């Protein structure tokens, strides 16, 4: 189906930004040491800051964001579920791996394992969660890869549920932001991801002592890197990945996800995260992009013919915009079909973007557009798609069947006449057989009723009372 593209822009500011100039702007932002980072609007998915966000790197323990979210998705709030620790969950770990001292055969609560995996980055806990999700550790890993594919992440692949190094275990800053954005929609995830208070795991059948898990995020505890906007996080480390960090932050109604990959030193990830999020909250705010005043009209087509016009109404949108920019320069690109074919899915969308600039990425977001006026056009039209009617209520089928009955009656009358016999009548020698019952209907427009046919007027009179004696 052809699609019309309508582009709206404020040319004055676009020219001021050098939209038509050949030279490219150098992106401005905070100074950081990490190899790659991204800052994404948790509500809309808009990216407001990035550096090498599509570079494939190793995630380390931020892998566990996917593991935790899948376990919570399966649990559906049943956090008291009892799990039995398997041999593989304990022993399929390399020496020195982070753990919470789980033992084979230990019966544990799902909630305890969730908090141990989040707060202590327990690799044995991640194995237990993977088995809970997929039946085996590998089954859990398969579920992780399936979810990544479902989210459209072509640059993420898992080999384990915890993030220990494997050359085929990788992701990107952009993919990690999208994974975290999805995870925040899973019931219960935000509570675990954002916990700063210690969590106590009570004694079990194998461990008589309590285990206490602690938050280690300097941005949420105290010190030089403490930030009130910091709400949740997960960090990671191994030699190949170096340090990795995912943050969830909120301030003045703006919710942000930031990801930092391949930071050189432990302290670097906190320093970089603070610099990135301080800059974001200081320079970006949510603004409304007003909708153009004009609506778009397009024909509604059914049965191969136009039935009338329907309307696609542009909508306003909210985006995060750098304080040095204005909504006057936002480009609005509408993708609208030339017609709406009844009975097929209708697809129209609008994309918002900025001219190339040195403050933020150009892409602002996209939204689907709805169509209005369909029911009014159909109500005023005589066209009714046959597929929308039940077979017994299809008017064409009823008309054909009624016409066939009428013709059969007329033919029957002629045959009886030719044989010199009279039609049996109700009350006059017995009931009329069922096959001779007269069926009435309203004639179709322009069609004469059967009893109005000149050649047969004497034979068939009225179906509302018995015919008189001849």
Coordinates of C-alpha atoms in Angstrom, one line a residue:
X1 CA 0.0 0.0 0.0
X2 CA 1.5 3.4 -0.9
X3 CA 2.6 5.6 2.0
X4 CA 2.7 9.3 2.0
X5 CA 5.5 11.0 4.0
X6 CA 4.8 14.5 5.4
X7 CA 7.7 16.4 6.9
X8 CA 7.2 19.4 9.2
X9 CA 10.1 21.5 10.4
X10 CA 11.0 25.0 11.6
X11 CA 13.5 26.0 9.0
X12 CA 14.9 29.0 10.8
X13 CA 16.3 27.1 13.7
X14 CA 17.3 24.2 11.4
X15 CA 19.4 26.6 9.4
X16 CA 20.8 28.1 12.6
X17 CA 22.0 24.6 13.6
X18 CA 23.6 24.2 10.2
X19 CA 21.2 21.5 9.0
X20 CA 22.4 22.0 5.4
X21 CA 26.0 22.6 6.2
X22 CA 28.4 19.9 5.1
X23 CA 30.4 19.9 8.4
X24 CA 29.4 17.5 11.1
X25 CA 29.1 18.6 14.7
X26 CA 31.2 17.1 17.5
X27 CA 29.0 15.7 20.2
X28 CA 29.4 17.4 23.5
X29 CA 29.1 15.6 26.9
X30 CA 30.9 14.8 30.1
X31 CA 34.4 13.5 30.2
X32 CA 34.5 9.8 31.0
X33 CA 37.0 6.9 31.0
X34 CA 34.6 4.0 30.1
X35 CA 34.8 2.5 26.7
X36 CA 31.0 2.8 26.1
X37 CA 27.9 4.3 27.8
X38 CA 24.3 5.2 27.1
X39 CA 21.6 7.2 28.9
X40 CA 18.0 6.2 28.0
X41 CA 14.6 7.6 29.1
X42 CA 13.1 4.7 31.0
X43 CA 9.6 5.8 30.1
X44 CA 9.9 6.2 26.3
X45 CA 13.2 4.5 25.3
X46 CA 14.6 7.8 23.9
X47 CA 18.4 7.9 24.0
X48 CA 19.7 11.3 25.2
X49 CA 23.5 10.6 25.5
X50 CA 25.7 7.8 24.2
X51 CA 29.3 6.8 23.4
X52 CA 30.0 3.6 21.4
X53 CA 26.6 2.4 22.5
X54 CA 26.6 -0.3 19.8
X55 CA 30.1 -1.7 20.5
X56 CA 30.0 -5.4 21.5
X57 CA 31.6 -5.9 24.9
X58 CA 31.5 -8.2 27.9
X59 CA 28.8 -7.5 30.5
X60 CA 30.2 -9.5 33.6
X61 CA 27.7 -9.6 36.4
X62 CA 25.2 -7.1 35.0
X63 CA 24.1 -10.3 33.1
X64 CA 22.1 -11.0 36.3
X65 CA 19.6 -8.3 35.4
X66 CA 18.2 -10.7 32.8
X67 CA 18.4 -13.7 35.2
X68 CA 16.6 -11.9 38.0
X69 CA 13.8 -10.5 35.8
X70 CA 13.1 -13.9 34.2
X71 CA 12.8 -15.5 37.6
X72 CA 10.4 -12.8 38.8
X73 CA 8.4 -13.0 35.6
X74 CA 7.9 -16.7 36.2
X75 CA 7.2 -16.3 39.9
X76 CA 4.3 -13.9 39.4
X77 CA 4.6 -12.8 43.0
X78 CA 5.1 -16.3 44.6
X79 CA 8.3 -15.4 46.3
X80 CA 7.9 -18.0 49.0
X81 CA 8.5 -20.7 46.5
X82 CA 10.9 -23.4 47.9
X83 CA 13.8 -24.4 45.8
X84 CA 16.3 -27.2 46.3
X85 CA 19.9 -26.3 45.4
X86 CA 21.4 -28.8 42.9
X87 CA 24.9 -30.2 42.6
X88 CA 25.4 -28.2 39.3
X89 CA 24.3 -24.9 40.8
X90 CA 27.1 -25.2 43.4
X91 CA 29.9 -26.8 41.4
X92 CA 29.6 -25.3 38.0
X93 CA 31.5 -22.2 39.1
X94 CA 35.2 -21.3 38.8
X95 CA 37.4 -20.9 41.8
X96 CA 37.0 -17.5 43.6
X97 CA 33.6 -16.9 42.1
X98 CA 31.2 -14.7 44.2
X99 CA 28.7 -16.8 46.1
X100 CA 26.4 -17.0 49.2
X101 CA 27.6 -20.4 50.3
X102 CA 24.8 -22.4 49.0
X103 CA 25.1 -26.2 49.5
X104 CA 23.8 -29.1 47.4
X105 CA 20.4 -30.2 48.8
X106 CA 19.8 -27.0 50.6
X107 CA 16.1 -25.9 50.6
X108 CA 15.9 -22.1 50.1
X109 CA 13.2 -19.5 49.5
X110 CA 13.1 -17.9 46.0
X111 CA 13.0 -14.4 47.6
X112 CA 16.3 -15.1 49.5
X113 CA 18.0 -16.2 46.3
X114 CA 16.8 -13.2 44.4
X115 CA 18.2 -10.8 47.0
X116 CA 21.4 -12.8 47.4
X117 CA 21.9 -12.7 43.6
X118 CA 21.2 -8.9 43.4
X119 CA 23.0 -7.6 46.5
X120 CA 25.9 -10.0 46.8
X121 CA 26.1 -10.8 43.0
X122 CA 26.0 -14.5 44.0
X123 CA 26.9 -16.7 41.0
X124 CA 25.6 -19.8 42.8
X125 CA 22.3 -17.9 43.3
X126 CA 22.2 -17.1 39.6
X127 CA 22.6 -20.8 38.8
X128 CA 19.7 -21.6 41.1
X129 CA 17.5 -19.0 39.4
X130 CA 18.4 -20.3 36.0
X131 CA 17.3 -23.8 37.0
X132 CA 14.1 -22.4 38.4
X133 CA 13.4 -20.6 35.1
X134 CA 14.4 -23.4 32.7
X135 CA 14.6 -26.6 34.6
X136 CA 18.4 -26.8 34.2
X137 CA 21.1 -24.1 34.1
X138 CA 21.3 -24.5 30.3
X139 CA 17.5 -24.3 30.1
X140 CA 17.7 -21.0 31.9
X141 CA 20.4 -19.7 29.6
X142 CA 18.2 -20.7 26.6
X143 CA 15.3 -18.7 28.1
X144 CA 17.7 -15.7 28.5
X145 CA 18.7 -15.9 24.8
X146 CA 15.0 -16.3 23.8
X147 CA 14.0 -13.2 25.7
X148 CA 16.9 -11.2 24.2
X149 CA 15.6 -12.3 20.7
X150 CA 12.1 -11.3 21.7
X151 CA 13.3 -7.9 22.7
X152 CA 15.0 -7.6 19.3
X153 CA 18.6 -7.6 20.6
X154 CA 20.9 -8.9 17.9
X155 CA 24.1 -8.0 19.7
X156 CA 23.5 -9.9 23.0
X157 CA 24.2 -13.5 23.6
X158 CA 24.4 -15.5 26.9
X159 CA 26.5 -18.6 27.7
X160 CA 25.6 -18.6 31.5
X161 CA 23.3 -16.9 33.9
X162 CA 25.9 -15.0 36.0
X163 CA 28.3 -13.3 33.6
X164 CA 31.6 -15.2 34.2
X165 CA 33.7 -14.8 31.1
X166 CA 33.1 -16.6 27.9
X167 CA 34.1 -15.3 24.5
X168 CA 30.5 -15.9 23.3
X169 CA 28.9 -14.1 26.2
X170 CA 28.5 -10.5 25.2
X171 CA 26.2 -7.4 24.9
X172 CA 26.3 -3.7 24.1
X173 CA 25.4 -0.6 26.2
X174 CA 22.3 -0.1 24.1
X175 CA 21.1 -3.7 24.5
X176 CA 21.7 -3.5 28.3
X177 CA 19.7 -0.4 28.6
X178 CA 16.8 -2.0 26.7
X179 CA 17.1 -5.2 28.9
X180 CA 16.9 -3.0 32.0
X181 CA 14.0 -1.0 30.7
X182 CA 12.1 -4.3 30.1
X183 CA 13.1 -5.6 33.5
X184 CA 11.7 -2.6 35.3
X185 CA 8.3 -3.5 33.9
X186 CA 8.4 -7.0 35.6
X187 CA 6.4 -7.0 38.8
X188 CA 8.8 -7.1 41.8
X189 CA 12.0 -6.3 39.9
X190 CA 12.2 -2.6 40.9
X191 CA 11.9 -3.5 44.6
X192 CA 14.8 -5.9 44.5
X193 CA 16.9 -3.7 42.1
X194 CA 16.5 -0.6 44.3
X195 CA 17.0 -2.1 47.8
X196 CA 19.6 -0.5 49.9
X197 CA 18.8 -2.0 53.3
X198 CA 20.4 -5.3 54.3
X199 CA 18.5 -8.5 53.5
X200 CA 18.6 -11.3 56.0
X201 CA 18.3 -14.9 54.9
X202 CA 17.2 -17.2 57.7
X203 CA 18.7 -20.5 58.6
X204 CA 18.0 -23.5 56.3
X205 CA 18.2 -27.3 56.5
X206 CA 21.9 -27.0 55.6
X207 CA 23.0 -23.7 57.2
X208 CA 22.1 -23.0 60.9
X209 CA 23.3 -19.4 60.7
X210 CA 21.6 -16.4 59.2
X211 CA 23.2 -14.9 56.0
X212 CA 23.0 -11.1 55.6
X213 CA 23.3 -9.5 52.2
X214 CA 24.4 -5.8 51.7
X215 CA 24.1 -3.1 49.0
X216 CA 27.6 -2.1 47.7
X217 CA 26.6 0.8 45.4
X218 CA 28.5 3.9 46.6
X219 CA 26.0 6.1 44.8
X220 CA 23.2 4.9 47.1
X221 CA 24.9 4.5 50.4
X222 CA 27.2 7.4 51.4
X223 CA 30.4 9.2 50.4
X224 CA 31.6 11.4 47.6
X225 CA 29.6 9.5 45.0
X226 CA 26.3 9.5 46.9
X227 CA 23.4 10.8 44.8
X228 CA 19.8 11.2 45.9
X229 CA 18.6 10.5 42.4
X230 CA 20.2 7.1 42.4
X231 CA 17.5 4.5 42.9
X232 CA 18.8 1.1 41.7
X233 CA 21.9 -0.5 40.2
X234 CA 23.8 -3.6 39.3
X235 CA 27.6 -3.8 38.9
X236 CA 30.0 -6.3 37.5
X237 CA 33.7 -7.2 37.1
X238 CA 36.0 -9.7 35.6
X239 CA 39.4 -9.2 33.9
X240 CA 38.1 -9.2 30.3
X241 CA 35.1 -7.0 31.0
X242 CA 36.8 -4.8 33.5
X243 CA 34.1 -3.0 35.5
X244 CA 30.5 -2.6 34.3
X245 CA 27.6 -0.6 35.8
X246 CA 23.9 -0.2 35.2
X247 CA 22.0 2.5 37.0
X248 CA 18.3 3.5 37.4
X249 CA 17.8 7.1 38.5
X250 CA 14.9 9.4 39.0
X251 CA 14.6 13.2 39.5
X252 CA 11.8 15.7 38.9
X253 CA 9.7 13.1 37.2
X254 CA 12.4 12.0 34.8
X255 CA 13.5 8.4 35.0
X256 CA 16.8 7.5 33.4
X257 CA 18.7 4.3 32.8
X258 CA 22.5 4.6 32.3
X259 CA 24.9 1.8 31.3
X260 CA 28.7 2.0 31.5
X261 CA 30.9 -0.7 30.0
X262 CA 34.6 -1.4 30.3
X263 CA 35.5 1.1 33.0
X264 CA 39.2 0.8 33.9
X265 CA 39.1 0.8 37.7
X266 CA 36.5 0.1 40.4
X267 CA 36.2 3.8 41.3
X268 CA 36.0 4.8 37.7
X269 CA 32.5 3.3 37.2
X270 CA 31.2 5.5 40.1
X271 CA 33.0 8.5 38.8
X272 CA 31.7 8.0 35.3
X273 CA 28.2 7.2 36.3
X274 CA 28.0 10.4 38.5
X275 CA 29.4 12.6 35.7
X276 CA 27.0 11.2 33.1
X277 CA 23.8 11.4 35.3
X278 CA 24.7 14.7 36.8
X279 CA 25.1 16.1 33.3
X280 CA 21.8 14.5 32.1
X281 CA 19.7 15.8 35.0
X282 CA 21.3 19.3 34.8
X283 CA 20.8 19.7 31.0
X284 CA 17.8 17.7 30.0
X285 CA 14.1 18.2 30.7
X286 CA 10.8 16.8 29.4
X287 CA 9.1 19.1 26.9
X288 CA 6.0 18.8 24.8
X289 CA 6.1 18.7 21.0
X290 CA 2.8 20.3 19.8
X291 CA 0.9 18.5 17.1
X292 CA 0.3 20.3 13.8
X293 CA -3.1 21.9 13.6
X294 CA -4.1 20.2 10.3
X295 CA -5.5 16.6 10.3
X296 CA -5.0 14.2 7.4
X297 CA -8.0 12.9 5.5
X298 CA -7.9 9.6 3.5
X299 CA -10.5 7.4 1.9
X300 CA -11.9 4.3 3.5
X301 CA -12.1 1.6 0.9
X302 CA -14.4 -1.4 1.0
X303 CA -15.4 -3.8 -1.7
X304 CA -13.1 -2.1 -4.1
X305 CA -14.8 1.2 -3.8
X306 CA -14.3 4.3 -1.6
X307 CA -17.0 4.6 1.1
X308 CA -16.1 7.9 2.5
X309 CA -13.2 9.7 4.2
X310 CA -11.7 9.0 7.6
X311 CA -9.3 11.2 9.6
X312 CA -5.8 10.7 11.0
X313 CA -5.2 13.3 13.7
X314 CA -1.6 14.2 14.5
X315 CA -0.8 14.0 18.2
X316 CA 1.5 15.9 20.5
X317 CA 4.4 14.1 22.2
X318 CA 6.8 14.6 25.0
X319 CA 10.6 14.2 24.6
X320 CA 13.7 14.9 26.6
X321 CA 15.4 17.9 25.1
X322 CA 18.7 19.6 25.9
X323 CA 18.3 23.1 27.4
X324 CA 20.2 24.6 24.5
X325 CA 17.7 23.4 22.0
X326 CA 14.1 24.3 21.2
X327 CA 11.0 22.4 20.1
X328 CA 10.8 24.8 17.1
X329 CA 13.6 22.8 15.5
X330 CA 12.0 19.4 15.8
X331 CA 11.3 17.5 12.6
X332 CA 8.0 15.7 12.5
X333 CA 7.8 12.9 9.9
X334 CA 4.4 11.3 9.3
X335 CA 4.1 7.9 7.6
X336 CA 0.4 7.7 6.5
X337 CA -1.1 5.3 3.9
X338 CA -2.9 6.7 0.9
X339 CA -6.0 4.8 1.9
X340 CA -7.5 2.7 4.6
X341 CA -8.5 -0.7 3.2
X342 CA -11.4 -2.1 5.3
X343 CA -10.6 -5.4 6.9
X344 CA -6.8 -4.9 6.8
X345 CA -4.6 -3.6 9.7
X346 CA -4.2 0.1 9.6
X347 CA -0.7 1.4 10.2
X348 CA 0.2 5.1 10.5
X349 CA 3.1 6.6 12.6
X350 CA 4.9 9.7 13.3
X351 CA 8.7 10.0 13.9
X352 CA 10.2 12.9 15.8
X353 CA 13.9 13.9 15.2
X354 CA 16.3 16.8 15.5
X355 CA 18.7 18.2 12.9
X356 CA 22.3 17.1 13.5
X357 CA 23.5 19.1 16.5
X358 CA 26.3 19.0 19.1
X359 CA 24.0 18.5 22.1
X360 CA 22.1 15.2 21.8
X361 CA 21.3 12.4 19.4
X362 CA 18.9 13.3 16.6
X363 CA 16.4 10.5 17.1
X364 CA 13.7 11.5 19.6
X365 CA 11.2 8.8 19.2
X366 CA 8.2 7.5 17.3
X367 CA 4.5 6.8 18.0
X368 CA 1.6 5.0 16.3
X369 CA -1.3 7.1 15.1
X370 CA -4.9 6.1 15.3
X371 CA -7.7 6.7 12.7
X372 CA -11.1 8.2 13.5
X373 CA -14.5 8.3 11.7
X374 CA -14.6 4.7 10.6
X375 CA -17.9 3.8 12.3
X376 CA -19.5 7.0 11.1
X377 CA -18.6 6.2 7.5
X378 CA -19.8 2.6 7.8
X379 CA -23.1 3.8 9.4
X380 CA -23.7 6.1 6.4
X381 CA -22.8 3.5 3.8
X382 CA -24.8 0.6 2.4
X383 CA -21.7 -1.5 2.1
X384 CA -21.4 -4.3 4.6
X385 CA -18.4 -6.7 4.2
X386 CA -19.7 -10.3 3.8
X387 CA -16.9 -11.5 6.1
X388 CA -18.3 -9.5 9.0
X389 CA -21.7 -11.2 8.8
X390 CA -22.7 -14.6 10.2
X391 CA -23.7 -17.0 7.3
X392 CA -27.3 -17.1 8.4
X393 CA -27.5 -13.3 8.6
X394 CA -25.9 -12.6 5.2
X395 CA -28.5 -10.6 3.3
X396 CA -27.3 -11.8 -0.1
X397 CA -27.6 -15.4 1.0
X398 CA -31.0 -14.9 2.4
X399 CA -32.2 -13.2 -0.8
X400 CA -30.9 -16.0 -3.0
X401 CA -32.5 -18.7 -0.8
X402 CA -35.8 -16.8 -0.8
X403 CA -35.8 -16.4 -4.5
X404 CA -35.1 -20.1 -5.0
X405 CA -38.1 -21.0 -2.8
X406 CA -40.4 -18.6 -4.7
X407 CA -39.4 -20.2 -8.0
X408 CA -40.0 -23.7 -6.7
X409 CA -43.5 -22.7 -5.6
X410 CA -44.3 -21.2 -9.0
X411 CA -43.0 -24.3 -10.7
X412 CA -45.1 -26.5 -8.4
X413 CA -48.2 -24.6 -9.2
X414 CA -47.7 -25.1 -12.9
X415 CA -47.1 -28.8 -12.5
X416 CA -50.3 -29.2 -10.4
X417 CA -52.3 -27.3 -13.1
X418 CA -50.9 -29.4 -15.9
X419 CA -52.0 -32.5 -14.0
X420 CA -55.5 -31.2 -13.4
X421 CA -55.1 -31.3 -9.7
X422 CA -55.6 -28.8 -7.0
X423 CA -53.1 -27.8 -4.3
X424 CA -54.0 -29.2 -0.9
X425 CA -54.9 -26.5 1.5
X426 CA -54.9 -26.1 5.3
X427 CA -58.4 -26.8 6.7
X428 CA -59.5 -28.2 3.4
X429 CA -58.6 -31.9 3.3
X430 CA -55.5 -32.0 5.6
X431 CA -52.5 -29.9 6.5
X432 CA -50.2 -28.5 3.9
X433 CA -47.0 -30.6 3.6
X434 CA -44.0 -28.8 5.1
X435 CA -42.3 -28.6 1.6
X436 CA -45.2 -26.5 0.4
X437 CA -45.4 -24.0 3.1
X438 CA -45.3 -20.5 1.7
X439 CA -42.2 -18.5 2.9
X440 CA -42.5 -14.7 2.8
X441 CA -39.8 -12.1 2.5
X442 CA -39.4 -8.5 1.6
X443 CA -38.4 -8.1 -2.1
X444 CA -34.9 -6.8 -2.9
X445 CA -34.8 -3.2 -4.2
X446 CA -36.2 -3.1 -7.8
X447 CA -37.2 -6.8 -7.7
X448 CA -40.9 -7.7 -8.2
X449 CA -42.5 -9.9 -5.5
X450 CA -43.2 -13.5 -6.7
X451 CA -46.9 -12.9 -6.5
X452 CA -46.6 -9.9 -8.8
X453 CA -45.5 -11.9 -11.8
X454 CA -48.3 -11.6 -14.4
X455 CA -48.3 -15.2 -15.6
X456 CA -48.8 -16.6 -12.1
X457 CA -51.2 -14.0 -10.4
X458 CA -54.2 -16.5 -10.2
X459 CA -52.0 -19.3 -8.7
X460 CA -50.4 -17.6 -5.7
X461 CA -52.3 -15.0 -3.7
X462 CA -51.2 -14.3 -0.1
X463 CA -49.1 -16.2 2.4
X464 CA -50.9 -14.6 5.3
X465 CA -54.2 -16.5 4.9
X466 CA -55.4 -19.7 3.2
X467 CA -56.3 -19.3 -0.5
X468 CA -59.9 -19.3 -1.4
X469 CA -61.7 -22.2 -3.3
X470 CA -61.5 -21.8 -7.1

